[in-house]
Tab-separated table of C-alpha atoms in Angstrom:
chain	number	residue	atom	x	y	z
A	1	UNK	CA	93.030	-57.498	-8.360
A	2	UNK	CA	89.778	-58.668	-9.574
A	3	UNK	CA	89.022	-60.826	-12.461
A	4	UNK	CA	92.953	-60.844	-13.383
A	5	UNK	CA	92.272	-57.232	-13.486
A	6	UNK	CA	94.665	-54.592	-11.855
A	7	UNK	CA	93.679	-51.167	-10.677
A	8	UNK	CA	95.548	-47.839	-11.199
A	9	UNK	CA	95.721	-45.801	-7.911
A	10	UNK	CA	98.848	-44.115	-8.702
A	11	UNK	CA	97.906	-41.682	-11.981
A	12	UNK	CA	94.728	-39.861	-9.844
A	13	UNK	CA	90.702	-40.565	-9.835
A	14	UNK	CA	90.260	-40.411	-13.524
A	15	UNK	CA	93.060	-42.857	-14.648
A	16	UNK	CA	91.804	-44.832	-11.577
A	17	UNK	CA	87.956	-44.547	-12.609
A	18	UNK	CA	89.241	-45.882	-15.848
A	19	UNK	CA	90.984	-49.146	-14.376
A	20	UNK	CA	88.374	-50.199	-12.504
A	21	UNK	CA	85.669	-49.896	-15.220
A	22	UNK	CA	85.708	-53.264	-16.848
A	23	UNK	CA	85.819	-54.936	-13.440
A	24	UNK	CA	82.392	-53.004	-12.861
A	25	UNK	CA	81.328	-53.813	-16.007
A	26	UNK	CA	81.449	-57.595	-15.360
A	27	UNK	CA	79.988	-57.029	-12.321
A	28	UNK	CA	77.140	-55.246	-14.278
A	29	UNK	CA	76.668	-58.252	-16.523
A	30	UNK	CA	75.762	-60.474	-13.791
A	31	UNK	CA	73.515	-57.830	-12.627
A	32	UNK	CA	71.604	-57.527	-15.686
A	33	UNK	CA	71.994	-61.575	-15.941
A	34	UNK	CA	70.196	-61.600	-12.828
A	35	UNK	CA	67.492	-59.152	-13.453
A	36	UNK	CA	66.727	-61.250	-16.708
A	37	UNK	CA	66.717	-64.207	-15.038
A	38	UNK	CA	64.628	-63.205	-12.108
A	39	UNK	CA	62.188	-61.051	-14.043
A	40	UNK	CA	61.480	-64.155	-16.619
A	41	UNK	CA	60.977	-66.241	-13.057
A	42	UNK	CA	58.484	-63.721	-11.657
A	43	UNK	CA	56.917	-63.660	-15.029
A	44	UNK	CA	56.373	-67.413	-15.013
A	45	UNK	CA	55.709	-68.288	-11.375
A	46	UNK	CA	53.175	-64.666	-11.468
A	47	UNK	CA	50.704	-65.773	-13.923
A	48	UNK	CA	50.749	-69.460	-12.532
A	49	UNK	CA	50.076	-67.202	-9.271
A	50	UNK	CA	47.436	-65.144	-10.911
A	51	UNK	CA	45.753	-68.294	-12.768
A	52	UNK	CA	45.708	-70.239	-9.413
A	53	UNK	CA	44.016	-67.317	-7.681
A	54	UNK	CA	41.398	-67.410	-10.172
A	55	UNK	CA	40.262	-70.516	-9.651
A	56	UNK	CA	37.034	-71.098	-9.081
A	57	UNK	CA	37.811	-74.124	-6.354
A	58	UNK	CA	38.531	-72.641	-2.793
A	59	UNK	CA	41.305	-75.083	-2.298
A	60	UNK	CA	43.164	-73.974	-5.056
A	61	UNK	CA	42.739	-70.518	-4.701
A	62	UNK	CA	43.005	-70.227	-0.849
A	63	UNK	CA	46.716	-71.522	-0.714
A	64	UNK	CA	47.800	-69.136	-4.137
A	65	UNK	CA	46.315	-66.429	-1.917
A	66	UNK	CA	48.074	-67.696	1.137
A	67	UNK	CA	51.638	-67.961	-1.165
A	68	UNK	CA	51.234	-64.349	-2.473
A	69	UNK	CA	50.596	-62.780	0.958
A	70	UNK	CA	53.382	-64.861	2.864
A	71	UNK	CA	55.960	-63.728	-0.302
A	72	UNK	CA	54.836	-60.068	-0.206
A	73	UNK	CA	54.928	-60.116	3.502
A	74	UNK	CA	58.583	-61.081	4.273
A	75	UNK	CA	61.545	-59.593	3.224
A	76	UNK	CA	63.856	-60.538	0.109
A	77	UNK	CA	66.690	-61.038	2.384
A	78	UNK	CA	64.873	-63.279	4.824
A	79	UNK	CA	63.607	-65.515	1.064
A	80	UNK	CA	66.963	-65.178	0.325
A	81	UNK	CA	68.854	-66.580	3.286
A	82	UNK	CA	66.198	-69.593	3.251
A	83	UNK	CA	66.877	-70.369	-0.350
A	84	UNK	CA	70.644	-70.489	0.123
A	85	UNK	CA	71.103	-72.073	3.828
A	86	UNK	CA	68.276	-73.975	3.940
A	87	UNK	CA	67.686	-75.705	0.909
A	88	UNK	CA	70.898	-77.219	0.750
A	89	UNK	CA	69.575	-79.467	4.146
A	90	UNK	CA	67.383	-81.016	1.737
A	91	UNK	CA	69.645	-81.847	-1.009
A	92	UNK	CA	69.097	-79.030	-2.954
A	93	UNK	CA	72.272	-77.043	-3.918
A	94	UNK	CA	72.148	-74.094	-6.061
A	95	UNK	CA	74.942	-72.253	-7.355
A	96	UNK	CA	74.687	-68.573	-5.586
A	97	UNK	CA	73.775	-66.588	-8.470
A	98	UNK	CA	71.034	-69.059	-9.791
A	99	UNK	CA	69.471	-69.234	-5.973
A	100	UNK	CA	69.435	-64.985	-5.923
A	101	UNK	CA	67.680	-64.972	-9.575
A	102	UNK	CA	65.118	-67.510	-8.070
A	103	UNK	CA	64.414	-65.610	-4.922
A	104	UNK	CA	63.732	-62.307	-6.750
A	105	UNK	CA	61.975	-64.059	-8.995
A	106	UNK	CA	60.033	-65.459	-6.316
A	107	UNK	CA	59.793	-62.147	-4.411
A	108	UNK	CA	58.250	-60.453	-7.689
A	109	UNK	CA	55.837	-63.220	-8.819
A	110	UNK	CA	53.842	-62.229	-6.058
A	111	UNK	CA	53.249	-58.644	-7.300
A	112	UNK	CA	53.447	-60.079	-10.692
A	113	UNK	CA	50.616	-62.116	-9.671
A	114	UNK	CA	48.257	-59.100	-8.652
A	115	UNK	CA	49.276	-56.907	-11.963
A	116	UNK	CA	48.584	-60.614	-14.358
A	117	UNK	CA	44.928	-60.809	-12.412
A	118	UNK	CA	44.083	-57.326	-12.576
A	119	UNK	CA	44.864	-57.170	-16.298
A	120	UNK	CA	42.876	-60.572	-16.639
A	121	UNK	CA	40.004	-59.112	-14.674
A	122	UNK	CA	39.725	-55.913	-16.660
A	123	UNK	CA	39.060	-57.869	-19.968
A	124	UNK	CA	35.327	-57.535	-20.768
A	125	UNK	CA	33.294	-60.359	-19.467
A	126	UNK	CA	31.412	-60.198	-22.879
A	127	UNK	CA	34.677	-61.629	-24.375
A	128	UNK	CA	34.196	-64.799	-21.875
A	129	UNK	CA	30.751	-64.903	-22.854
A	130	UNK	CA	31.320	-64.660	-26.631
A	131	UNK	CA	33.630	-67.735	-26.167
A	132	UNK	CA	31.130	-69.417	-24.315
A	133	UNK	CA	28.129	-69.165	-26.693
A	134	UNK	CA	30.901	-70.484	-29.149
A	135	UNK	CA	31.611	-73.219	-26.906
A	136	UNK	CA	34.842	-72.841	-26.597
A	137	UNK	CA	36.294	-74.954	-24.391
A	138	UNK	CA	37.443	-72.733	-20.611
A	139	UNK	CA	41.055	-73.503	-20.959
A	140	UNK	CA	41.159	-72.174	-24.834
A	141	UNK	CA	39.136	-69.296	-23.298
A	142	UNK	CA	41.523	-68.157	-21.233
A	143	UNK	CA	44.434	-69.077	-23.020
A	144	UNK	CA	43.840	-67.275	-26.590
A	145	UNK	CA	40.917	-64.910	-25.610
A	146	UNK	CA	41.455	-63.765	-22.200
A	147	UNK	CA	45.436	-63.837	-21.749
A	148	UNK	CA	46.370	-62.020	-25.318
A	149	UNK	CA	44.215	-59.178	-24.461
A	150	UNK	CA	45.365	-58.942	-20.938
A	151	UNK	CA	49.211	-59.096	-21.551
A	152	UNK	CA	49.356	-56.077	-23.614
A	153	UNK	CA	47.676	-54.031	-21.082
A	154	UNK	CA	49.968	-54.846	-18.114
A	155	UNK	CA	53.211	-54.702	-20.017
A	156	UNK	CA	53.983	-51.477	-18.840
A	157	UNK	CA	53.077	-52.394	-14.935
A	158	UNK	CA	55.432	-55.642	-15.699
A	159	UNK	CA	58.209	-53.751	-16.777
A	160	UNK	CA	58.327	-51.300	-13.905
A	161	UNK	CA	58.998	-54.390	-12.190
A	162	UNK	CA	61.831	-55.182	-14.154
A	163	UNK	CA	63.469	-51.548	-13.292
A	164	UNK	CA	62.529	-52.643	-9.276
A	165	UNK	CA	64.259	-56.323	-9.734
A	166	UNK	CA	67.339	-54.674	-11.361
A	167	UNK	CA	67.726	-52.553	-8.085
A	168	UNK	CA	67.356	-55.127	-5.623
A	169	UNK	CA	69.766	-57.153	-7.058
A	170	UNK	CA	72.609	-55.807	-5.181
A	171	UNK	CA	70.662	-57.741	-2.508
A	172	UNK	CA	72.434	-60.987	-3.735
A	173	UNK	CA	76.093	-59.502	-2.952
A	174	UNK	CA	75.063	-61.342	0.631
A	175	UNK	CA	75.621	-64.754	-0.872
A	176	UNK	CA	78.570	-63.750	-2.350
A	177	UNK	CA	77.302	-63.057	-6.258
A	178	UNK	CA	79.740	-60.719	-7.792
A	179	UNK	CA	76.975	-58.094	-8.978
A	180	UNK	CA	78.152	-54.222	-9.305
A	181	UNK	CA	77.608	-53.202	-6.097
A	182	UNK	CA	79.742	-56.032	-4.538
A	183	UNK	CA	82.717	-55.585	-6.770
A	184	UNK	CA	82.823	-51.976	-6.112
A	185	UNK	CA	82.559	-53.178	-2.628
A	186	UNK	CA	85.491	-55.280	-2.593
A	187	UNK	CA	87.356	-52.333	-5.117
A	188	UNK	CA	86.786	-50.213	-2.044
A	189	UNK	CA	88.347	-52.779	0.712
A	190	UNK	CA	91.210	-52.950	-1.175
A	191	UNK	CA	91.949	-49.863	-2.428
A	192	UNK	CA	90.394	-47.560	0.600
A	193	UNK	CA	88.774	-45.673	-1.758
A	194	UNK	CA	85.091	-45.785	-1.806
A	195	UNK	CA	83.674	-43.100	-2.759
A	196	UNK	CA	85.145	-43.637	-7.095
A	197	UNK	CA	83.536	-47.321	-7.604
A	198	UNK	CA	80.455	-46.140	-5.478
A	199	UNK	CA	79.971	-43.364	-7.154
A	200	UNK	CA	80.057	-44.841	-10.451
A	201	UNK	CA	77.937	-47.906	-9.355
A	202	UNK	CA	75.452	-45.154	-8.655
A	203	UNK	CA	76.423	-43.528	-12.940
A	204	UNK	CA	76.053	-47.066	-14.012
A	205	UNK	CA	72.912	-47.815	-12.493
A	206	UNK	CA	71.032	-45.058	-13.636
A	207	UNK	CA	72.183	-45.844	-17.122
A	208	UNK	CA	71.279	-49.282	-16.780
A	209	UNK	CA	67.662	-48.591	-15.416
A	210	UNK	CA	67.017	-45.665	-18.244
A	211	UNK	CA	67.541	-47.838	-20.604
A	212	UNK	CA	65.298	-50.589	-19.491
A	213	UNK	CA	62.302	-48.348	-19.317
A	214	UNK	CA	63.290	-47.308	-22.403
A	215	UNK	CA	62.743	-50.893	-23.953
A	216	UNK	CA	59.904	-51.507	-21.949
A	217	UNK	CA	58.196	-48.214	-23.790
A	218	UNK	CA	59.486	-49.874	-26.719
A	219	UNK	CA	57.931	-52.959	-26.278
A	220	UNK	CA	54.506	-51.303	-25.102
A	221	UNK	CA	54.304	-49.129	-27.938
A	222	UNK	CA	54.921	-52.090	-30.203
A	223	UNK	CA	52.409	-54.196	-28.380
A	224	UNK	CA	49.134	-53.959	-30.649
A	225	UNK	CA	46.547	-52.973	-27.963
A	226	UNK	CA	43.829	-55.144	-29.042
A	227	UNK	CA	45.810	-58.195	-28.107
A	228	UNK	CA	48.016	-60.454	-29.474
A	229	UNK	CA	46.377	-63.393	-31.620
A	230	UNK	CA	48.039	-67.056	-30.709
A	231	UNK	CA	48.448	-69.489	-33.343
B	1	UNK	CA	2.562	-79.846	-33.260
B	2	UNK	CA	5.829	-81.636	-32.855
B	3	UNK	CA	8.150	-81.525	-29.697
B	4	UNK	CA	9.267	-78.083	-29.563
B	5	UNK	CA	12.724	-77.310	-29.800
B	6	UNK	CA	12.348	-74.696	-26.900
B	7	UNK	CA	10.603	-75.278	-23.870
B	8	UNK	CA	10.763	-73.480	-20.423
B	9	UNK	CA	8.640	-75.286	-17.774
B	10	UNK	CA	7.733	-73.339	-15.019
B	11	UNK	CA	10.787	-71.476	-15.099
B	12	UNK	CA	11.985	-68.921	-11.955
B	13	UNK	CA	14.956	-66.868	-12.229
B	14	UNK	CA	16.435	-64.188	-9.169
B	15	UNK	CA	19.152	-62.338	-8.779
B	16	UNK	CA	19.250	-61.859	-5.491
B	17	UNK	CA	15.683	-60.781	-4.225
B	18	UNK	CA	14.788	-59.695	-7.226
B	19	UNK	CA	12.284	-62.128	-9.283
B	20	UNK	CA	13.482	-61.829	-13.251
B	21	UNK	CA	11.392	-64.815	-14.855
B	22	UNK	CA	8.759	-65.674	-12.671
B	23	UNK	CA	6.655	-69.323	-13.346
B	24	UNK	CA	7.597	-68.881	-17.008
B	25	UNK	CA	6.163	-71.091	-19.927
B	26	UNK	CA	7.418	-70.732	-22.956
B	27	UNK	CA	7.747	-72.725	-26.006
B	28	UNK	CA	9.438	-71.969	-29.656
B	29	UNK	CA	8.612	-74.905	-32.535
B	30	UNK	CA	11.459	-75.872	-34.818
B	31	UNK	CA	11.972	-73.056	-37.611
B	32	UNK	CA	9.814	-70.642	-35.968
B	33	UNK	CA	11.000	-66.876	-35.908
B	34	UNK	CA	9.996	-65.595	-32.760
B	35	UNK	CA	10.285	-61.611	-31.336
B	36	UNK	CA	10.339	-60.635	-27.463
B	37	UNK	CA	9.682	-57.357	-26.831
B	38	UNK	CA	8.960	-55.401	-23.567
B	39	UNK	CA	10.309	-52.725	-21.195
B	40	UNK	CA	13.726	-53.350	-19.416
B	41	UNK	CA	14.354	-55.216	-16.685
B	42	UNK	CA	11.198	-57.525	-18.010
B	43	UNK	CA	13.128	-60.687	-18.322
B	44	UNK	CA	13.272	-60.500	-21.984
B	45	UNK	CA	17.280	-60.863	-22.904
B	46	UNK	CA	17.559	-63.447	-19.505
B	47	UNK	CA	15.207	-65.910	-21.471
B	48	UNK	CA	18.058	-65.403	-24.529
B	49	UNK	CA	20.907	-65.824	-21.742
B	50	UNK	CA	19.655	-68.743	-20.039
B	51	UNK	CA	19.068	-70.330	-23.323
B	52	UNK	CA	22.695	-69.643	-24.064
B	53	UNK	CA	23.712	-71.059	-20.523
B	54	UNK	CA	25.088	-67.749	-19.321
B	55	UNK	CA	22.963	-67.759	-16.610
B	56	UNK	CA	21.139	-70.507	-15.075
B	57	UNK	CA	17.681	-71.139	-13.550
B	58	UNK	CA	16.562	-70.946	-9.870
B	59	UNK	CA	14.058	-73.436	-10.625
B	60	UNK	CA	12.251	-74.839	-13.123
B	61	UNK	CA	13.260	-76.859	-16.456
B	62	UNK	CA	14.500	-75.641	-19.778
B	63	UNK	CA	14.292	-77.634	-22.569
B	64	UNK	CA	16.339	-77.524	-25.845
B	65	UNK	CA	15.783	-80.495	-28.239
B	66	UNK	CA	13.843	-82.421	-26.311
B	67	UNK	CA	16.326	-82.791	-23.731
B	68	UNK	CA	16.718	-80.556	-20.359
B	69	UNK	CA	19.270	-77.842	-20.838
B	70	UNK	CA	20.464	-77.177	-17.489
B	71	UNK	CA	20.119	-80.638	-15.775
B	72	UNK	CA	20.832	-84.141	-16.714
B	73	UNK	CA	18.842	-87.446	-16.127
B	74	UNK	CA	20.275	-89.585	-13.332
B	75	UNK	CA	17.963	-92.181	-13.324
B	76	UNK	CA	14.325	-90.876	-13.266
B	77	UNK	CA	15.372	-87.914	-11.548
B	78	UNK	CA	16.782	-84.693	-12.565
B	79	UNK	CA	20.233	-83.456	-11.480
B	80	UNK	CA	21.920	-80.138	-12.142
B	81	UNK	CA	24.029	-80.050	-15.402
B	82	UNK	CA	27.546	-81.069	-15.563
B	83	UNK	CA	29.793	-78.668	-17.541
B	84	UNK	CA	30.346	-81.774	-20.195
B	85	UNK	CA	26.252	-82.084	-20.729
B	86	UNK	CA	26.098	-77.850	-20.764
B	87	UNK	CA	28.938	-78.076	-23.911
B	88	UNK	CA	26.859	-80.443	-25.550
B	89	UNK	CA	24.080	-79.004	-25.345
B	90	UNK	CA	25.514	-75.485	-26.206
B	91	UNK	CA	26.245	-76.391	-30.188
B	92	UNK	CA	22.744	-76.290	-30.576
B	93	UNK	CA	22.468	-72.219	-30.450
B	94	UNK	CA	24.268	-69.470	-31.469
B	95	UNK	CA	24.048	-66.166	-30.129
B	96	UNK	CA	24.724	-62.383	-31.559
B	97	UNK	CA	25.447	-59.885	-28.668
B	98	UNK	CA	24.334	-55.968	-28.482
B	99	UNK	CA	28.043	-55.481	-28.073
B	100	UNK	CA	28.812	-57.597	-30.663
B	101	UNK	CA	32.023	-58.883	-28.453
B	102	UNK	CA	34.083	-59.999	-31.165
B	103	UNK	CA	37.709	-61.006	-30.147
B	104	UNK	CA	39.518	-57.868	-31.124
B	105	UNK	CA	43.028	-59.453	-31.041
B	106	UNK	CA	42.097	-61.834	-34.199
B	107	UNK	CA	41.125	-61.145	-37.755
B	108	UNK	CA	37.685	-60.852	-38.855
B	109	UNK	CA	38.443	-64.459	-40.666
B	110	UNK	CA	39.920	-65.859	-37.314
B	111	UNK	CA	36.600	-64.486	-35.641
B	112	UNK	CA	35.374	-67.250	-37.532
B	113	UNK	CA	36.987	-70.012	-37.613
B	114	UNK	CA	38.547	-70.467	-34.091
B	115	UNK	CA	35.333	-72.023	-32.846
B	116	UNK	CA	34.746	-74.238	-35.814
B	117	UNK	CA	38.528	-75.551	-36.065
B	118	UNK	CA	38.355	-76.068	-31.568
B	119	UNK	CA	34.924	-76.983	-30.969
B	120	UNK	CA	34.092	-78.895	-34.054
B	121	UNK	CA	37.298	-80.058	-35.250
B	122	UNK	CA	37.458	-78.684	-38.527
B	123	UNK	CA	40.380	-78.670	-40.769
B	124	UNK	CA	41.913	-75.431	-41.445
B	125	UNK	CA	40.810	-75.434	-44.916
B	126	UNK	CA	37.355	-76.656	-44.006
B	127	UNK	CA	36.758	-73.696	-41.684
B	128	UNK	CA	38.081	-71.592	-43.876
B	129	UNK	CA	35.988	-72.723	-46.895
B	130	UNK	CA	32.805	-72.370	-44.022
B	131	UNK	CA	34.214	-68.637	-43.301
B	132	UNK	CA	34.080	-67.364	-46.586
B	133	UNK	CA	30.431	-68.359	-47.570
B	134	UNK	CA	29.213	-66.619	-44.564
B	135	UNK	CA	31.409	-63.692	-45.045
B	136	UNK	CA	29.488	-63.484	-48.564
B	137	UNK	CA	26.238	-64.447	-46.911
B	138	UNK	CA	26.570	-61.466	-44.887
B	139	UNK	CA	28.914	-58.998	-47.733
B	140	UNK	CA	31.863	-58.786	-45.749
B	141	UNK	CA	34.293	-60.683	-48.155
B	142	UNK	CA	36.975	-57.846	-48.873
B	143	UNK	CA	36.927	-57.161	-45.025
B	144	UNK	CA	38.043	-60.926	-44.055
B	145	UNK	CA	41.925	-59.975	-43.223
B	146	UNK	CA	41.042	-56.543	-41.121
B	147	UNK	CA	40.278	-56.491	-37.221
B	148	UNK	CA	36.928	-55.670	-35.910
B	149	UNK	CA	38.334	-51.853	-34.911
B	150	UNK	CA	38.924	-51.557	-38.393
B	151	UNK	CA	34.857	-51.949	-39.209
B	152	UNK	CA	31.824	-49.537	-38.565
B	153	UNK	CA	29.674	-50.857	-35.642
B	154	UNK	CA	27.333	-52.336	-38.510
B	155	UNK	CA	29.930	-54.487	-39.912
B	156	UNK	CA	31.164	-55.977	-37.011
B	157	UNK	CA	27.848	-56.885	-36.192
B	158	UNK	CA	27.502	-58.700	-39.409
B	159	UNK	CA	30.053	-60.633	-38.231
B	160	UNK	CA	28.854	-61.018	-34.954
B	161	UNK	CA	26.134	-62.923	-36.848
B	162	UNK	CA	28.512	-64.930	-39.417
B	163	UNK	CA	30.758	-66.075	-36.544
B	164	UNK	CA	27.663	-67.603	-35.059
B	165	UNK	CA	26.472	-68.968	-37.556
B	166	UNK	CA	29.966	-70.834	-38.376
B	167	UNK	CA	29.091	-73.079	-35.908
B	168	UNK	CA	25.805	-74.275	-37.676
B	169	UNK	CA	23.547	-73.959	-34.719
B	170	UNK	CA	19.728	-74.765	-35.071
B	171	UNK	CA	18.507	-72.100	-32.613
B	172	UNK	CA	19.601	-68.414	-33.344
B	173	UNK	CA	19.446	-66.097	-30.468
B	174	UNK	CA	19.690	-62.223	-30.788
B	175	UNK	CA	20.026	-60.172	-27.705
B	176	UNK	CA	18.930	-56.358	-28.954
B	177	UNK	CA	21.402	-56.777	-32.210
B	178	UNK	CA	20.867	-53.211	-33.082
B	179	UNK	CA	20.334	-51.677	-29.649
B	180	UNK	CA	24.476	-50.584	-30.068
B	181	UNK	CA	24.311	-49.084	-33.706
B	182	UNK	CA	24.048	-45.539	-35.161
B	183	UNK	CA	20.723	-45.420	-36.682
B	184	UNK	CA	21.973	-45.526	-40.133
B	185	UNK	CA	23.771	-48.432	-39.520
B	186	UNK	CA	21.026	-50.673	-38.279
B	187	UNK	CA	19.345	-51.318	-41.942
B	188	UNK	CA	22.432	-53.562	-43.390
B	189	UNK	CA	22.031	-55.756	-39.887
B	190	UNK	CA	18.500	-56.154	-40.225
B	191	UNK	CA	19.141	-57.072	-43.817
B	192	UNK	CA	21.318	-59.976	-42.759
B	193	UNK	CA	18.463	-60.902	-40.353
B	194	UNK	CA	15.719	-60.964	-42.751
B	195	UNK	CA	18.113	-62.929	-44.905
B	196	UNK	CA	18.510	-65.651	-42.441
B	197	UNK	CA	14.600	-65.568	-41.433
B	198	UNK	CA	13.891	-66.723	-45.179
B	199	UNK	CA	15.733	-70.336	-44.491
B	200	UNK	CA	12.683	-72.138	-42.915
B	201	UNK	CA	14.484	-74.879	-40.867
B	202	UNK	CA	16.566	-72.027	-38.509
B	203	UNK	CA	14.550	-71.325	-35.295
B	204	UNK	CA	15.177	-68.138	-34.192
B	205	UNK	CA	15.113	-65.999	-30.994
B	206	UNK	CA	14.981	-62.460	-31.137
B	207	UNK	CA	14.544	-59.482	-28.205
B	208	UNK	CA	14.598	-56.269	-30.203
B	209	UNK	CA	13.323	-52.854	-29.875
B	210	UNK	CA	12.864	-52.418	-33.933
B	211	UNK	CA	9.173	-52.977	-33.911
B	212	UNK	CA	8.486	-52.451	-37.293
B	213	UNK	CA	11.086	-55.415	-38.018
B	214	UNK	CA	9.658	-57.533	-35.464
B	215	UNK	CA	6.372	-57.601	-37.399
B	216	UNK	CA	7.397	-57.876	-40.635
B	217	UNK	CA	9.701	-61.066	-39.835
B	218	UNK	CA	8.169	-62.722	-36.731
B	219	UNK	CA	5.926	-65.760	-36.877
B	220	UNK	CA	5.401	-64.792	-33.237
B	221	UNK	CA	5.955	-61.810	-31.197
B	222	UNK	CA	6.182	-61.985	-27.171
B	223	UNK	CA	4.965	-58.944	-24.795
B	224	UNK	CA	7.108	-59.663	-21.800
B	225	UNK	CA	6.253	-57.898	-18.491
B	226	UNK	CA	7.554	-58.309	-15.270
B	227	UNK	CA	9.075	-61.315	-15.730
B	228	UNK	CA	6.240	-63.045	-17.374
B	229	UNK	CA	4.619	-63.347	-20.649
B	230	UNK	CA	2.026	-60.954	-20.719
B	231	UNK	CA	0.381	-61.369	-24.038
B	232	UNK	CA	1.916	-63.437	-27.332
B	233	UNK	CA	0.355	-63.652	-30.529
B	234	UNK	CA	0.886	-62.845	-34.191
B	235	UNK	CA	2.562	-59.708	-34.907
B	236	UNK	CA	-0.934	-58.306	-36.368
B	237	UNK	CA	-2.144	-59.397	-33.352
B	238	UNK	CA	-0.210	-57.590	-31.101
B	239	UNK	CA	1.019	-54.761	-33.382
B	240	UNK	CA	-2.609	-54.273	-34.792
B	241	UNK	CA	-5.196	-55.140	-31.762
B	242	UNK	CA	-3.312	-55.652	-28.211
B	243	UNK	CA	-5.611	-56.861	-25.643
B	244	UNK	CA	-3.916	-56.188	-22.539
B	245	UNK	CA	-3.539	-52.735	-21.216
B	246	UNK	CA	0.044	-52.741	-20.528
B	247	UNK	CA	0.866	-54.215	-24.059
B	248	UNK	CA	-1.041	-51.384	-25.430
B	249	UNK	CA	0.588	-48.374	-23.241
B	250	UNK	CA	4.142	-50.352	-24.170
B	251	UNK	CA	3.509	-50.461	-27.381
B	252	UNK	CA	2.307	-46.201	-27.602
B	253	UNK	CA	5.349	-45.413	-25.618
B	254	UNK	CA	8.089	-46.793	-28.166
B	255	UNK	CA	6.060	-46.112	-31.298
B	256	UNK	CA	5.991	-42.135	-29.978
B	257	UNK	CA	9.731	-42.689	-29.479
B	258	UNK	CA	10.153	-43.314	-32.981
C-alpha cells in the first residue's frame, strides 16, 4: 500500500501495471513540481550570476565567477546533502522537497548563467551605444534594451536545461522525496517486481520529456525573434 | 566669434599603439554645419564617438558648450569625469549611426518615446506628441506602430534621426548616415538632413562620403588624414580648389568612384 492505494499482484502483469499507475502518477506530479520549481530558481539565480559576472568591478565579478565554477565542479548529490544535512545545523530547516528543488535550482543556475551571459554578449554593441547616446541609464539599458533581446535567443538553451533538470529529479530520492523513481523503487521493494514499475518510469519519463521539449519549442516559436518589449 | 560649442584642445586618442587622433585642435561654432571627410582610419568617426562619449580621450581636453566633456573641474585641476557628469553632458548631443541601431524589439513610436520619458521625464502624452511631430518631419507618420525590421533601410535611418532629435540636442552628430543604405534610399535620408540643416541654431557635425551633399549643406569641410586635419575651409575651397596634395588625391579617388 502506498498513498492509501493498493496494488494488484494476483491478476497478471497488466493488472499490476494498471494498479500502480496512479501511484506513479502521484510521483510524476512531484517530479514535475520539483522540475518547475528548480527551473525557476535556476532562471532567477542564473540571471543574477550572469549579471554579476558581467559587472565592471572585479570584487563583484570574481566571486560570482568563483561561485559558478564551484557549483559546476561539484556533484549535485554533494550539494543536496549539504543543504539537507548541514543547513539545519544553522537553524535553516527546509522540507525535503524544497531542499531538493533548491539544490537542483542552484546546480543549474551555474549552467544557465553561462547561457544568459552568452545571450547578453550576443546583443549587438550598437544597441548599447545607441542607448548611451540617448543618455539612458545603464540599468535601464540592461533591463529594457539588452535583456529583452537576449532572452528570446537563449530560450531554446534554457529549455534544454528544463529537460535535464527533470532527469536529475530522481537524485532527490536520497533525501526521501517521493518522486517517480522513488515511488517505483518502493513498489518494487514491497512486491519484489521491479521490472514493471521501473519500465513504467522509463516510459512516463519519455512522455514527460517529450512534452517538455514540445513546450519549449512552442515557446521558442511564439517569442518574437526581435525581442520582447517591456513596459 | 563667441565661445565655440565644440572645442578639441590638443586631443590625442590611441587604441594600443595606434594613434587615431594626433594633437587635434578643432572647433565648431554654434549653429555651424561641419562635414568631416577623409580616408578610412583617418580618425573622423572617432571625433564623433568621443563627442558622444562612446570613446574617451587619451590626452587633451574636449569642451562642449564651454564645459569639459571628459573631465570635471576639481578646484583648479581637471580630473576624469564621473558618470554623472558624462550623463549631464550627453544630453546636449544626439547621434545618428551608420547602422541605425534602432531598438528592434520596440515599435517606431516607442523608439522615439523611450529616452524622452525615462531621461527627460516627459509624460506619456507629451512624449507621444513630440514623437508624432518628429515622425511627421521625417515623413513616417503612418509607420509609428511598425517595428524597425518592417521598414526599409532609408526609413529606419529616418527613424534614427527622429529618435536622436526627440532628445532636443544642441549638436547632432551624423556618423556616415547613408553608408549602409542601398543607393536608391540615400536620397530620402539626405533630404531629411538637408531639411534639418536649414534650422539655424542646430549645430551639425557629419562624417560622410557623399561629397556632393557635403558641398551643398556644409558651412565648412574638414579633410582628415592620419589623425589630423590636413585641410579645412568652405566647401568651395575644399572641393573647388584644394591646396594640399593629399586632399587632391583623396577627392580625385572618391569622385572617380562616383
